[in-house]
Amino acid sequence: MLSVLVDAWGGDSDSFLSGILHGMARFLALYQGEYSRERLVGRLRTVHPKTITRLAQNDTGNVADRHMKQILSIYNGAGRAHSLPCKR
């Protein structure tokens, strides 16, 4: 998990905020073996970690789930190809 965060955001201290860590852990646990690490890192690079946290504040649920939903949304992007389904 930490290597994904470092590769995506180059060790930016904002990428180690509690919500980001919890959301990433939840994402990796739910989609283990289904996601593309390269796609995840590439897509995360396009968004600042604090943006994820800000967007997650507008959602409902626990911290991990709110951040995981934002990470999933970023991973999926606008295209249908290689998109992951929403899991609970």
PDB file of C-alpha atoms in Angstrom:
ATOM      1  CA  MET A   1       0.000   0.000   0.000  1.00  0.00           C
ATOM      2  CA  LEU A   2       2.713   2.470   0.929  1.00  0.00           C
ATOM      3  CA  SER A   3       4.586   1.833  -2.291  1.00  0.00           C
ATOM      4  CA  VAL A   4       1.451   2.717  -4.297  1.00  0.00           C
ATOM      5  CA  LEU A   5       1.129   5.988  -2.377  1.00  0.00           C
ATOM      6  CA  VAL A   6       4.808   6.839  -2.831  1.00  0.00           C
ATOM      7  CA  ASP A   7       4.715   5.983  -6.542  1.00  0.00           C
ATOM      8  CA  ALA A   8       1.544   8.013  -7.073  1.00  0.00           C
ATOM      9  CA  TRP A   9       2.430  11.119  -5.093  1.00  0.00           C
ATOM     10  CA  GLY A  10       6.191  10.944  -4.643  1.00  0.00           C
ATOM     11  CA  GLY A  11       6.081  10.805  -0.863  1.00  0.00           C
ATOM     12  CA  ASP A  12       3.918  13.938  -0.471  1.00  0.00           C
ATOM     13  CA  SER A  13       3.046  14.126   3.227  1.00  0.00           C
ATOM     14  CA  ASP A  14      -0.629  14.703   2.343  1.00  0.00           C
ATOM     15  CA  SER A  15      -0.744  11.209   0.848  1.00  0.00           C
ATOM     16  CA  PHE A  16      -0.208   9.778   4.334  1.00  0.00           C
ATOM     17  CA  LEU A  17      -3.259  11.415   5.897  1.00  0.00           C
ATOM     18  CA  SER A  18      -5.349   8.991   7.923  1.00  0.00           C
ATOM     19  CA  GLY A  19      -8.308   9.001   5.523  1.00  0.00           C
ATOM     20  CA  ILE A  20      -6.101   8.309   2.502  1.00  0.00           C
ATOM     21  CA  LEU A  21      -4.375   5.426   4.303  1.00  0.00           C
ATOM     22  CA  HIS A  22      -7.672   3.899   5.435  1.00  0.00           C
ATOM     23  CA  GLY A  23      -9.297   4.347   2.036  1.00  0.00           C
ATOM     24  CA  MET A  24      -6.338   2.872   0.170  1.00  0.00           C
ATOM     25  CA  ALA A  25      -6.207  -0.111   2.520  1.00  0.00           C
ATOM     26  CA  ARG A  26      -9.922  -0.703   1.954  1.00  0.00           C
ATOM     27  CA  PHE A  27      -9.570  -0.342  -1.833  1.00  0.00           C
ATOM     28  CA  LEU A  28      -6.662  -2.799  -1.994  1.00  0.00           C
ATOM     29  CA  ALA A  29      -8.446  -5.312   0.246  1.00  0.00           C
ATOM     30  CA  LEU A  30     -11.694  -5.185  -1.768  1.00  0.00           C
ATOM     31  CA  TYR A  31     -10.114  -5.285  -5.216  1.00  0.00           C
ATOM     32  CA  GLN A  32      -7.143  -7.547  -4.564  1.00  0.00           C
ATOM     33  CA  GLY A  33      -6.260  -9.300  -7.802  1.00  0.00           C
ATOM     34  CA  GLU A  34      -8.750  -7.231  -9.834  1.00  0.00           C
ATOM     35  CA  TYR A  35      -7.120  -3.824 -10.164  1.00  0.00           C
ATOM     36  CA  SER A  36      -4.157  -2.729 -12.258  1.00  0.00           C
ATOM     37  CA  ARG A  37      -1.407  -1.223 -10.114  1.00  0.00           C
ATOM     38  CA  GLU A  38      -0.117   0.814 -13.055  1.00  0.00           C
ATOM     39  CA  ARG A  39      -3.577   2.244 -13.746  1.00  0.00           C
ATOM     40  CA  LEU A  40      -4.125   3.018 -10.060  1.00  0.00           C
ATOM     41  CA  VAL A  41      -0.814   4.878  -9.720  1.00  0.00           C
ATOM     42  CA  GLY A  42      -1.300   6.715 -13.012  1.00  0.00           C
ATOM     43  CA  ARG A  43      -4.839   7.818 -12.205  1.00  0.00           C
ATOM     44  CA  LEU A  44      -3.967   8.876  -8.637  1.00  0.00           C
ATOM     45  CA  ARG A  45      -1.160  11.080  -9.966  1.00  0.00           C
ATOM     46  CA  THR A  46      -3.812  13.260 -11.621  1.00  0.00           C
ATOM     47  CA  VAL A  47      -5.467  14.207  -8.296  1.00  0.00           C
ATOM     48  CA  HIS A  48      -3.952  15.752  -5.168  1.00  0.00           C
ATOM     49  CA  PRO A  49      -4.537  13.686  -1.982  1.00  0.00           C
ATOM     50  CA  LYS A  50      -6.233  16.620  -0.243  1.00  0.00           C
ATOM     51  CA  THR A  51      -8.775  16.726  -3.074  1.00  0.00           C
ATOM     52  CA  ILE A  52      -9.703  13.126  -2.252  1.00  0.00           C
ATOM     53  CA  THR A  53     -10.115  14.051   1.410  1.00  0.00           C
ATOM     54  CA  ARG A  54     -12.203  17.122   0.551  1.00  0.00           C
ATOM     55  CA  LEU A  55     -14.500  15.121  -1.730  1.00  0.00           C
ATOM     56  CA  ALA A  56     -14.787  12.325   0.831  1.00  0.00           C
ATOM     57  CA  GLN A  57     -16.122  14.814   3.395  1.00  0.00           C
ATOM     58  CA  ASN A  58     -19.198  15.294   1.205  1.00  0.00           C
ATOM     59  CA  ASP A  59     -20.009  11.566   1.299  1.00  0.00           C
ATOM     60  CA  THR A  60     -21.630   9.449   3.990  1.00  0.00           C
ATOM     61  CA  GLY A  61     -20.278   6.421   5.812  1.00  0.00           C
ATOM     62  CA  ASN A  62     -17.095   5.741   7.718  1.00  0.00           C
ATOM     63  CA  VAL A  63     -13.772   7.364   6.831  1.00  0.00           C
ATOM     64  CA  ALA A  64     -12.348   4.316   5.067  1.00  0.00           C
ATOM     65  CA  ASP A  65     -15.426   3.810   2.889  1.00  0.00           C
ATOM     66  CA  ARG A  66     -15.723   7.493   1.954  1.00  0.00           C
ATOM     67  CA  HIS A  67     -12.087   7.679   0.859  1.00  0.00           C
ATOM     68  CA  MET A  68     -12.227   4.283  -0.860  1.00  0.00           C
ATOM     69  CA  LYS A  69     -15.193   5.488  -2.950  1.00  0.00           C
ATOM     70  CA  GLN A  70     -13.183   8.494  -4.085  1.00  0.00           C
ATOM     71  CA  ILE A  71     -10.165   6.321  -4.946  1.00  0.00           C
ATOM     72  CA  LEU A  72     -12.439   3.943  -6.888  1.00  0.00           C
ATOM     73  CA  SER A  73     -13.994   6.863  -8.750  1.00  0.00           C
ATOM     74  CA  ILE A  74     -10.546   8.163  -9.697  1.00  0.00           C
ATOM     75  CA  TYR A  75      -9.411   4.674 -10.715  1.00  0.00           C
ATOM     76  CA  ASN A  76     -12.463   4.147 -12.928  1.00  0.00           C
ATOM     77  CA  GLY A  77     -12.397   7.611 -14.482  1.00  0.00           C
ATOM     78  CA  ALA A  78     -14.881   8.414 -17.211  1.00  0.00           C
ATOM     79  CA  GLY A  79     -14.284   5.306 -19.321  1.00  0.00           C
ATOM     80  CA  ARG A  80     -15.978   1.962 -19.015  1.00  0.00           C
ATOM     81  CA  ALA A  81     -12.938  -0.059 -20.075  1.00  0.00           C
ATOM     82  CA  HIS A  82     -11.128  -1.590 -17.095  1.00  0.00           C
ATOM     83  CA  SER A  83     -13.626  -0.095 -14.614  1.00  0.00           C
ATOM     84  CA  LEU A  84     -14.189  -1.882 -11.340  1.00  0.00           C
ATOM     85  CA  PRO A  85     -17.666  -2.397  -9.853  1.00  0.00           C
ATOM     86  CA  CYS A  86     -18.633  -0.707  -6.595  1.00  0.00           C
ATOM     87  CA  LYS A  87     -18.315  -3.190  -3.727  1.00  0.00           C
ATOM     88  CA  ARG A  88     -19.237  -2.914  -0.069  1.00  0.00           C
TER      89      ARG A  88
END
